[in-house]
Coordinates of C-alpha atoms in Angstrom, one line a residue:
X8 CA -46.1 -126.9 142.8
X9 CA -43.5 -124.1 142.4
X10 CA -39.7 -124.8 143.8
X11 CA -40.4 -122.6 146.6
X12 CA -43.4 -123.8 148.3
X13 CA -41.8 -127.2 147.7
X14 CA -39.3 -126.3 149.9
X15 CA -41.6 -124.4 152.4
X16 CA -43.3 -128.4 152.5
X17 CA -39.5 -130.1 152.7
X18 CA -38.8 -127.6 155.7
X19 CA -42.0 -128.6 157.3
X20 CA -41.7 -131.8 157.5
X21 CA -38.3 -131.6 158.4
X22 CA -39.7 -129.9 161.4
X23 CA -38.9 -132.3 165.3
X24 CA -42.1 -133.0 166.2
X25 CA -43.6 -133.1 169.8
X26 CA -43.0 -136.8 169.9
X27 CA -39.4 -136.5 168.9
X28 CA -38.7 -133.4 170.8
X29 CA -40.2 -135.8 174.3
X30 CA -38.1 -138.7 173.2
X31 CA -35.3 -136.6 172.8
X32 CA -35.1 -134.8 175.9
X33 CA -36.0 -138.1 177.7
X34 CA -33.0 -139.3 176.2
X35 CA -31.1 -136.4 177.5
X36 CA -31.9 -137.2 181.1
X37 CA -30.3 -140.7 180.7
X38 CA -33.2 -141.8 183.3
X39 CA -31.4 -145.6 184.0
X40 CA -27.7 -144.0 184.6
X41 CA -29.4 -141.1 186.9
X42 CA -31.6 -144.0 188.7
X43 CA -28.7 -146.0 189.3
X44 CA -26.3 -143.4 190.2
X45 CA -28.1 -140.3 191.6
X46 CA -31.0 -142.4 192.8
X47 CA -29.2 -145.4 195.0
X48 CA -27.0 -142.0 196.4
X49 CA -30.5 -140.5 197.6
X50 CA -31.7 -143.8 198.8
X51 CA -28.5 -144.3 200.9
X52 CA -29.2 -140.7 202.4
X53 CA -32.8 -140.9 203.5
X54 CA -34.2 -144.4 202.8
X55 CA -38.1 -144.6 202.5
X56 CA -38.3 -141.0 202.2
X57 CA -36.7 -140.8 198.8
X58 CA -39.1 -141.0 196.5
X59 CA -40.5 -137.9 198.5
X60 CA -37.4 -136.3 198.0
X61 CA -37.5 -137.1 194.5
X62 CA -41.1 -135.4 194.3
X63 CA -39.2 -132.0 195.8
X64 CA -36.8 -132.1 193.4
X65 CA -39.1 -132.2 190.2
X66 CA -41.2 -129.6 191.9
X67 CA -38.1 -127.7 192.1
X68 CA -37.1 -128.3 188.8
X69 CA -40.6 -127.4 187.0
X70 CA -40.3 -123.9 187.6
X71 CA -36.6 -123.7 185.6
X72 CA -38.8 -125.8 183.0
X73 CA -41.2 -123.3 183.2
X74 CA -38.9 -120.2 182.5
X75 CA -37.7 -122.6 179.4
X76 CA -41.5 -122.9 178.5
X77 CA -41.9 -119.4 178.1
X78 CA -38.4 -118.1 176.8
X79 CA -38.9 -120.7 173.9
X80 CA -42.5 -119.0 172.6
X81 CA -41.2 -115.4 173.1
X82 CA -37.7 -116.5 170.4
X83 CA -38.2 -118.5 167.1
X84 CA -34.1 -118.6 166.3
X85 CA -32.0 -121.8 167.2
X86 CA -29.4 -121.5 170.3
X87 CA -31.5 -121.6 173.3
X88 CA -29.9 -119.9 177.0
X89 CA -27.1 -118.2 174.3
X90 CA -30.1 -116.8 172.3
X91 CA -32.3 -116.1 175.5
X92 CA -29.5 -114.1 177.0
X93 CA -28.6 -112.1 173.9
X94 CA -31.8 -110.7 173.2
X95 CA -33.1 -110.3 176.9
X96 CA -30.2 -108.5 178.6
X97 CA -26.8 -107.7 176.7
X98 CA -24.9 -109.2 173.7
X99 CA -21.8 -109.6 176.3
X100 CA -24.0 -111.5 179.2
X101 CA -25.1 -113.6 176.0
X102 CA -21.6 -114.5 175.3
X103 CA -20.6 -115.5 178.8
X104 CA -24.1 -117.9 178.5
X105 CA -23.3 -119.3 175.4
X106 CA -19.7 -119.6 176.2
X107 CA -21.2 -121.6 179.6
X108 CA -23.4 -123.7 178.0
X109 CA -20.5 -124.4 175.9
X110 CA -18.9 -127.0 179.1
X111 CA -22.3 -127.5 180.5
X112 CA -23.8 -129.3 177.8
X113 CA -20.2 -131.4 177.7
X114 CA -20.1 -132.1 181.5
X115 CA -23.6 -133.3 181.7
X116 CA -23.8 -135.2 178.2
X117 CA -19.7 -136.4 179.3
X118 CA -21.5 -137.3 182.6
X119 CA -24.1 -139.7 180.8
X120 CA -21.6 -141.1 178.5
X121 CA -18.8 -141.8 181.3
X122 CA -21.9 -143.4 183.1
X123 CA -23.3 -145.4 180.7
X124 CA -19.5 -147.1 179.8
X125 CA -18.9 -147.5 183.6
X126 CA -21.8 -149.7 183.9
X127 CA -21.0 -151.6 180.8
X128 CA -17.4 -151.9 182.2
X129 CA -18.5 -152.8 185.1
X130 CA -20.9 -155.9 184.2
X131 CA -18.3 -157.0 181.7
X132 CA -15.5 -157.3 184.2
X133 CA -17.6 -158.5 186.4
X134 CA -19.2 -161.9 183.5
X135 CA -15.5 -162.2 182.2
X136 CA -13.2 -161.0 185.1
X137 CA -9.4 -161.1 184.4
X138 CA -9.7 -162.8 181.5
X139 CA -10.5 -160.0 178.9
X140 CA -7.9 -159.1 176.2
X141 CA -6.6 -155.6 175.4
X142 CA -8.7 -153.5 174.4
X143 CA -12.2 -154.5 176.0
X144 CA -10.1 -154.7 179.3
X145 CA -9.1 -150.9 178.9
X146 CA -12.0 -148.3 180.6
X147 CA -11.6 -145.7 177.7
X148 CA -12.3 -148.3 175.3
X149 CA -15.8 -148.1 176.9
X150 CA -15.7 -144.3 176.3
X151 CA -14.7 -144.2 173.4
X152 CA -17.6 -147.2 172.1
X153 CA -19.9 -144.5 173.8
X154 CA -19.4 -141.4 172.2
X155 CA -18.2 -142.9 168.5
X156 CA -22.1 -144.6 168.5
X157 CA -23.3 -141.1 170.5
X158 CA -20.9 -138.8 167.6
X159 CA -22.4 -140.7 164.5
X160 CA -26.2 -140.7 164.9
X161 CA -25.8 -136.6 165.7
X162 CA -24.1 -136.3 162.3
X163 CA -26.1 -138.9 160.6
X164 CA -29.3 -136.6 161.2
X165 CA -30.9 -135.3 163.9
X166 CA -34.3 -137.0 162.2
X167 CA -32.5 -140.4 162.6
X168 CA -30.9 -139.1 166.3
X169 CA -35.1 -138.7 167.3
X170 CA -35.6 -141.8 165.7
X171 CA -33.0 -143.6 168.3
X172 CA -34.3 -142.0 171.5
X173 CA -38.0 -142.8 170.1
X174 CA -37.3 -146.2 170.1
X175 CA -34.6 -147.0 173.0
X176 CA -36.3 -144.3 175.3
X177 CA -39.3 -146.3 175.1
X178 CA -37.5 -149.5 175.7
X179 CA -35.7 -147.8 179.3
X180 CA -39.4 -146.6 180.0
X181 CA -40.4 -149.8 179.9
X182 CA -37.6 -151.5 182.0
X183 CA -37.5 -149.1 184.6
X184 CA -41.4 -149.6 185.0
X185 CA -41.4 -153.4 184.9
X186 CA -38.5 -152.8 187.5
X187 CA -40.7 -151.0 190.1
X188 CA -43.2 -153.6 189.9
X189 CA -41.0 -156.4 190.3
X190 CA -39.4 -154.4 193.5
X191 CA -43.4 -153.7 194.7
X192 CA -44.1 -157.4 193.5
X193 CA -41.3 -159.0 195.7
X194 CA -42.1 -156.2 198.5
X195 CA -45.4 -158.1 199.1
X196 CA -46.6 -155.3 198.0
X197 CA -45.8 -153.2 200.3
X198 CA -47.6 -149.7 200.5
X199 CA -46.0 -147.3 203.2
X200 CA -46.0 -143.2 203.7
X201 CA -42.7 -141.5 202.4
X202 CA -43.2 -138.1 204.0
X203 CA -40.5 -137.7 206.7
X204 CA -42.0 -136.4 209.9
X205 CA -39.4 -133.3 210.1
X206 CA -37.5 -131.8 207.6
X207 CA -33.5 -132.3 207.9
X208 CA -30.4 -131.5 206.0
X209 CA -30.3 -135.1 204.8
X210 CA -33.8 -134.4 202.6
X211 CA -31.9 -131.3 201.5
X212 CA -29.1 -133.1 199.9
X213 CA -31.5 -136.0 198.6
X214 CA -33.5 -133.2 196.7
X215 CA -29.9 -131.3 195.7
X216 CA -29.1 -134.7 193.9
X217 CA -32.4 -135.2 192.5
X218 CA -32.2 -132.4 190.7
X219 CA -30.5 -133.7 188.0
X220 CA -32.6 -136.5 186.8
X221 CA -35.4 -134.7 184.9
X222 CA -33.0 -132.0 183.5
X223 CA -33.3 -133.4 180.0
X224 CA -34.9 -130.5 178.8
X225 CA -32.0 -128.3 178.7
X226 CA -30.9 -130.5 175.4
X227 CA -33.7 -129.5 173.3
X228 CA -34.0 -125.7 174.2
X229 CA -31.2 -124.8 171.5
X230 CA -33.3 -126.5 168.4
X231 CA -35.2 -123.3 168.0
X232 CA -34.6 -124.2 163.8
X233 CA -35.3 -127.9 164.0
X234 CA -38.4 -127.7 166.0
X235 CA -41.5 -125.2 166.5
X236 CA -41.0 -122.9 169.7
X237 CA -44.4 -124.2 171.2
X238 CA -43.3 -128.0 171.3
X239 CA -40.2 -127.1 172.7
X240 CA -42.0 -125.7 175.4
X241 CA -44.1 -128.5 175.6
X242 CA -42.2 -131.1 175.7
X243 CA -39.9 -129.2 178.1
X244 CA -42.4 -129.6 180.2
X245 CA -44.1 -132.9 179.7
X246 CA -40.7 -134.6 179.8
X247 CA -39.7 -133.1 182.9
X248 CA -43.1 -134.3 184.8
X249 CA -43.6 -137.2 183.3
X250 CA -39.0 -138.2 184.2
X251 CA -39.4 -136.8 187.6
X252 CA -42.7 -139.0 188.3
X253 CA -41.1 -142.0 187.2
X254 CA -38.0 -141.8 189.1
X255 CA -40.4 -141.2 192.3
X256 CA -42.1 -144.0 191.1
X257 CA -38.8 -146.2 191.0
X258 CA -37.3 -144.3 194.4
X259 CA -40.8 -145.8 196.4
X260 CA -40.6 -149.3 194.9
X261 CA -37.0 -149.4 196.3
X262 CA -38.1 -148.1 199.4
X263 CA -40.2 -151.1 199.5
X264 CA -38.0 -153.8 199.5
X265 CA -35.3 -151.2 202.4
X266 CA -33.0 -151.2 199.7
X267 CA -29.9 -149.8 199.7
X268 CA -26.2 -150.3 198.2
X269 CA -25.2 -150.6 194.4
X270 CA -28.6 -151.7 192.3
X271 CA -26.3 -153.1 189.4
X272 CA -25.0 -155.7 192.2
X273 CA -28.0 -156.6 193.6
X274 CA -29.6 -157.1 190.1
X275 CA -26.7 -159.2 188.7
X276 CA -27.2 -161.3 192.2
X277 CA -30.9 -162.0 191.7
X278 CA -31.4 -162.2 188.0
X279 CA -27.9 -163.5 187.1
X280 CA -26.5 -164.0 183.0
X281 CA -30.3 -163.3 182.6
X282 CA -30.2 -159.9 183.2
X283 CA -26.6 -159.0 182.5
X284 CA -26.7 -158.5 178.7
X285 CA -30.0 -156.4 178.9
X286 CA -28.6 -153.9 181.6
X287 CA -25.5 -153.6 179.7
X288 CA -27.2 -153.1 176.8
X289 CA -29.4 -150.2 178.6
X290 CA -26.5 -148.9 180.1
X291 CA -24.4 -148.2 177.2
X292 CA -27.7 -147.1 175.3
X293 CA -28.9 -144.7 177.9
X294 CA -25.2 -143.4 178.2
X295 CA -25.1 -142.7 173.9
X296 CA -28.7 -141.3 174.4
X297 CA -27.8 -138.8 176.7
X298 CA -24.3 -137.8 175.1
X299 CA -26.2 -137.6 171.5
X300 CA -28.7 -135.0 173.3
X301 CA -25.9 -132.9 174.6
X302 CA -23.8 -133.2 171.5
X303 CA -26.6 -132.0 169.5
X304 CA -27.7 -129.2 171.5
X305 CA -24.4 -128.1 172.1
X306 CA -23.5 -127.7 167.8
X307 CA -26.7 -125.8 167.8
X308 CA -25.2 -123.2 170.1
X309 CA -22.1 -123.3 168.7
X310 CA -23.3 -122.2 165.4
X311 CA -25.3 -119.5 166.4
X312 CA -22.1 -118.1 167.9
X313 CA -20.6 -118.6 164.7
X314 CA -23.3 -116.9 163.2
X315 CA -22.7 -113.9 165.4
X316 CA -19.1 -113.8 164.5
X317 CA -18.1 -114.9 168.3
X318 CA -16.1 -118.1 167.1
X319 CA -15.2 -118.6 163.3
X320 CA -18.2 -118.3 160.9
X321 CA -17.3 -121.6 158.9
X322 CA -18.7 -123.2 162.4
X323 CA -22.3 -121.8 160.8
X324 CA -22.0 -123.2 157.6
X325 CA -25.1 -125.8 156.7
X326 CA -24.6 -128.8 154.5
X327 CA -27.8 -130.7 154.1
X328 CA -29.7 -128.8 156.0
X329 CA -27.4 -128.8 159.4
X330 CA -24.5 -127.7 160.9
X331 CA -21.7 -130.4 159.8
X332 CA -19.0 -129.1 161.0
X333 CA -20.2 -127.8 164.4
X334 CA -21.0 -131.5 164.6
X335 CA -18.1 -132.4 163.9
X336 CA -16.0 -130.0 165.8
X337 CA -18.2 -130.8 169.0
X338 CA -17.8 -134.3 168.4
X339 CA -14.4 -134.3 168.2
X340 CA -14.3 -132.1 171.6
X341 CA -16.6 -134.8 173.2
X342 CA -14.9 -137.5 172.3
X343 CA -11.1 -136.5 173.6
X344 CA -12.0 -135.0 176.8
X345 CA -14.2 -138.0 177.7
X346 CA -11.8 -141.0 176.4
X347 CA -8.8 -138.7 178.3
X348 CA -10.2 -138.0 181.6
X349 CA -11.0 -142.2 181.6
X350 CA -7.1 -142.9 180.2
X351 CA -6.0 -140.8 183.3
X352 CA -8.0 -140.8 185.8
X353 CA -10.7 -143.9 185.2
X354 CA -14.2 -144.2 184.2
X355 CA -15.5 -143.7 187.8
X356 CA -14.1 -140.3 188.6
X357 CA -14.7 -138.9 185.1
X358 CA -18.0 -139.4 186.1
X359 CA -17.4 -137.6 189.6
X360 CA -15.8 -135.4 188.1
X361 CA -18.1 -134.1 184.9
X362 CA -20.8 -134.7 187.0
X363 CA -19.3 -132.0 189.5
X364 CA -18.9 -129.7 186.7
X365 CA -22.1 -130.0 185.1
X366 CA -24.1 -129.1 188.8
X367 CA -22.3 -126.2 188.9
X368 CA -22.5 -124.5 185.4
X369 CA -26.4 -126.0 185.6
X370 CA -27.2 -123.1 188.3
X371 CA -25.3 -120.4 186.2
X372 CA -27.5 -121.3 182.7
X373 CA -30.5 -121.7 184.8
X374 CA -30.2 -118.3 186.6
X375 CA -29.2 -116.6 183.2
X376 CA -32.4 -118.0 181.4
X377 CA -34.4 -116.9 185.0
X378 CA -33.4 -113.2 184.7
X379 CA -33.8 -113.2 180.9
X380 CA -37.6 -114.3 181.3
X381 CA -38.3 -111.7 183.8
X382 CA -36.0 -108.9 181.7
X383 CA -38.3 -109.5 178.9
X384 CA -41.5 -109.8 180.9
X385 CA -41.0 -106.9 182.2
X386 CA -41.7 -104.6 179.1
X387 CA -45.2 -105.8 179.3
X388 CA -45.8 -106.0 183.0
X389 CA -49.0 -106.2 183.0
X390 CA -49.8 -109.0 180.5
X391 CA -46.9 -111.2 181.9
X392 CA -47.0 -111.3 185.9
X393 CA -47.3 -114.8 185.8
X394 CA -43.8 -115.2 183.7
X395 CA -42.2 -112.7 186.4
X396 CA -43.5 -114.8 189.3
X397 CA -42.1 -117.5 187.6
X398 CA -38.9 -115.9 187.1
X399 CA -38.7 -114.7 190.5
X400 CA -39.9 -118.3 192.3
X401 CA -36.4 -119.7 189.7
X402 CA -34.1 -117.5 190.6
X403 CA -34.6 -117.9 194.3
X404 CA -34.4 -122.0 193.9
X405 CA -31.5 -121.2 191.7
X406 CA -29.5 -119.0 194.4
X407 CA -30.6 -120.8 197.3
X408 CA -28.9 -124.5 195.4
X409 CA -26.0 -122.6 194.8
X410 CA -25.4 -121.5 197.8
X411 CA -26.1 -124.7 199.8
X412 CA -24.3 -126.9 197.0
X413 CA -21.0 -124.7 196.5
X414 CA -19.7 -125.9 199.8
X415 CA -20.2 -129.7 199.2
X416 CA -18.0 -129.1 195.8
X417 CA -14.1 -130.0 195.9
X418 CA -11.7 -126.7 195.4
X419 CA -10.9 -127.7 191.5
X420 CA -14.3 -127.5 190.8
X421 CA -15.3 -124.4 191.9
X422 CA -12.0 -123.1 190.9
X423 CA -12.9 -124.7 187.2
X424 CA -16.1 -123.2 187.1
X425 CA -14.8 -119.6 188.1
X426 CA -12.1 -119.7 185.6
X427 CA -14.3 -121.0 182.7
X428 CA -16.7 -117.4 183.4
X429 CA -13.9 -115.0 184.5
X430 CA -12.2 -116.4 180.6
X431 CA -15.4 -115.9 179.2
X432 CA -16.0 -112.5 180.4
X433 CA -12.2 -111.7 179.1
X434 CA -12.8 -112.9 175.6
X435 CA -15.8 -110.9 175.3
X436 CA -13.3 -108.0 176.7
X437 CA -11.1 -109.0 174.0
X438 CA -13.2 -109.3 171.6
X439 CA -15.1 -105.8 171.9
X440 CA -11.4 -103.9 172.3
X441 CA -10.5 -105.3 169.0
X442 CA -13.8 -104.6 167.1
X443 CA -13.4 -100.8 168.5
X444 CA -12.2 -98.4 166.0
X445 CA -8.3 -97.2 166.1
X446 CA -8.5 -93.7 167.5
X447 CA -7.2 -91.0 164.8
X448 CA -3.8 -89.8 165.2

């Protein structure tokens, strides 16, 4: 066997699979932090009709993970929305995406991360109380346990990164399963309908939250070069179904037992020291998963803006086969904005406050990928009116959540999410002025 097609076979099998791509995405929706955050949130806002609710939401969300399914067959090169955007519209609008993505990808994996070490905080404090020593009584200790173990399996490999999420996404799968039929179990098995009898702004808000649990996809859309386009599709897809069903799943076994309140109380209350090191063991694994996901995705997209010149082309280089030092630099990123945010402000409103964020910037990436699908659709109109209908349906859901959301947002956030695009539209400004040629004398 010659050198080359020996490394045609090492390149194959290098390849993510479908399997690892799922796992990996799963991983990026942190299902156990969403459940016990977003989910108790939705409960408290319309009760028995959350798990409809839930439903809504991944309706809602399956056509954005539609307009991923198709983007990802049309475009083979790694950097997902950034790559989407700069080949379906203009190189600038591609630069403003990539440049969102940029603080998406870090408020939502931040987001995961700050939740999975407030949960561990939390059932620490709450087995050991006042009696922990420096630093396991600090909160950014937490944060900075959480993205150290997220930082070092993203630049260990991302083989051994699908590796993890294989085997402790299957693990939450199987909690948050055996958790639903305890809840139906205890319920007396109690069956009930879900579906409100009107509509109200209540439901609204439950589905606005909901939206975020089966989002994972959006960390495996920039691994164009680690993973066949089609699987990415696929698993966009299958992941987003098959997160959203289970959290509906969950949502109606709550509803069974008229739960509401904080679920990590009322699980240390009825299982005790029994359950305590298992949850915070699934806490600070699903917060790690999810971070790992967004870390990951977010080198990928930072080397293909490398690539292209828009931030410094070392960022691009590959050692072993990957991006080291966009690991590395996105790592580092990750790390000091999480562990500061906790130091100043506490592990709770990091949380509130990347989480925030990461809504926000969601609607802008999701509306850039919706027009890029139905830009490129359009050149062959008639052999892609499904993918414009698609588009079309997305961008409406899109605009119609940002709209209704914007208002619920504190001032700092929506002034943080202007600023971030009106700085990314003036370094492409900037950038294009200095490329220009000097005019002759």
């Amino acid at each position: 066997m010659s050198s080359k097609e020996k490394s045609v076979l090492k390149s194959t099998e290098d390849k993510l699979s479908f399997i690892d791509l799922f796992f990996l995405s799963f991983g990026g929706q942190a299902p156990f932090i969403s459940l016990l955050t977003f989910g108790t949130a939705m409960i408290a806002m319309v009760g028995l009709s959350g798990s409809f609710a839930m439903l809504i939401a991944t309706t809602v969300v399956l056509f954005n993970g539609l307009v991923v399914y198709y983007l990802s067959k049309k475009f083979k090169r790694g950097g997902g929305y950034y790559v989407y955007a700069v080949y379906s519209l203009t190189p600038r609008l591609g630069l403003n995406t990539g440049w969102t993505y940029l603080i998406y990808a870090l408020s939502y994996g931040g987001t995961l991360l700050a939740g999975g070490a407030y949960v561990l905080h939390f059932i620490v404090k709450d087995l050991f109380g006042n009696t922990l020593f420096f630093p396991l009584s600090q909160q950014w200790f937490y944060a900075l346990i959480a993205c150290v173990v997220a930082s070092s399996l993203v630049i260990a490999g991302v083989k051994v990164s699908a590796k993890y999420a294989m085997i402790m996404s299957s693990i939450e799968m199987i909690a948050i399963a055996a958790l639903a039929v305890y809840f139906l179990y205890i319920s007396g098995w109690k069956f009930y309908n879900p579906i409100p009898k009107s509509i109200n702004s209540s439901l609204l808000d439950a589905v606005v939250l909901g939206l975020g649990i089966p989002t994972g996809y959006g960390s495996i859309a920039p691994l164009g070069e680690e993973a066949t386009s089609r699987d990415i599709g696929k698993a966009a897809i299958a992941v987003l179904l098959f997160g959203g069903l289970l959290a509906t799943f969950f949502f109606y076994s709550l509803g069974a037992i008229d739960f509401t309140g904080n679920l990590v109380q009322y699980l240390l209350s009825a299982f005790g020291i029994l359950l305590a090191l298992p949850l915070a063991f699934i806490a600070l694994n699903d917060g790690v998963l999810g971070g790992m996901s967004y870390i990951l995705a977010n080198s990928r997209t930072l080397k293909a803006m490398a690539e292209d010149k828009i931030f410094p082309q070392f960022l691009a280089i590959k050692r072993n086969g990957k991006p080291l030092y966009a690991e590395i630099a996105i790592s580092v990123i990750f790390t000091a904005v999480i562990v500061l945010l906790t130091y100043y402000m506490g592990l709770y409103n990091a949380f509130v406050i990347l989480g925030s964020l990461a809504g926000m910037f969601n609607l802008f990436i999701h509306l850039s990928a919706d027009f890029s699908l139905i830009r490129t659709s359009l050149k062959r109109l008639s052999k892609h009116k499904v993918e414009i209908i698609v588009g079309i349906v997305a961008v409406l859901i899109s605009l119609f959540t940002m709209l209704y959301s914007i208002p619920g947002f504190s001032d700092y956030i929506v002034y943080t999410f202007m600023g971030w695009i009106i700085l990314g539209f003036l370094y492409a400004e900037a950038r294009e002025m200095m490329s220009e040629p000097e005019e002759e004398k």
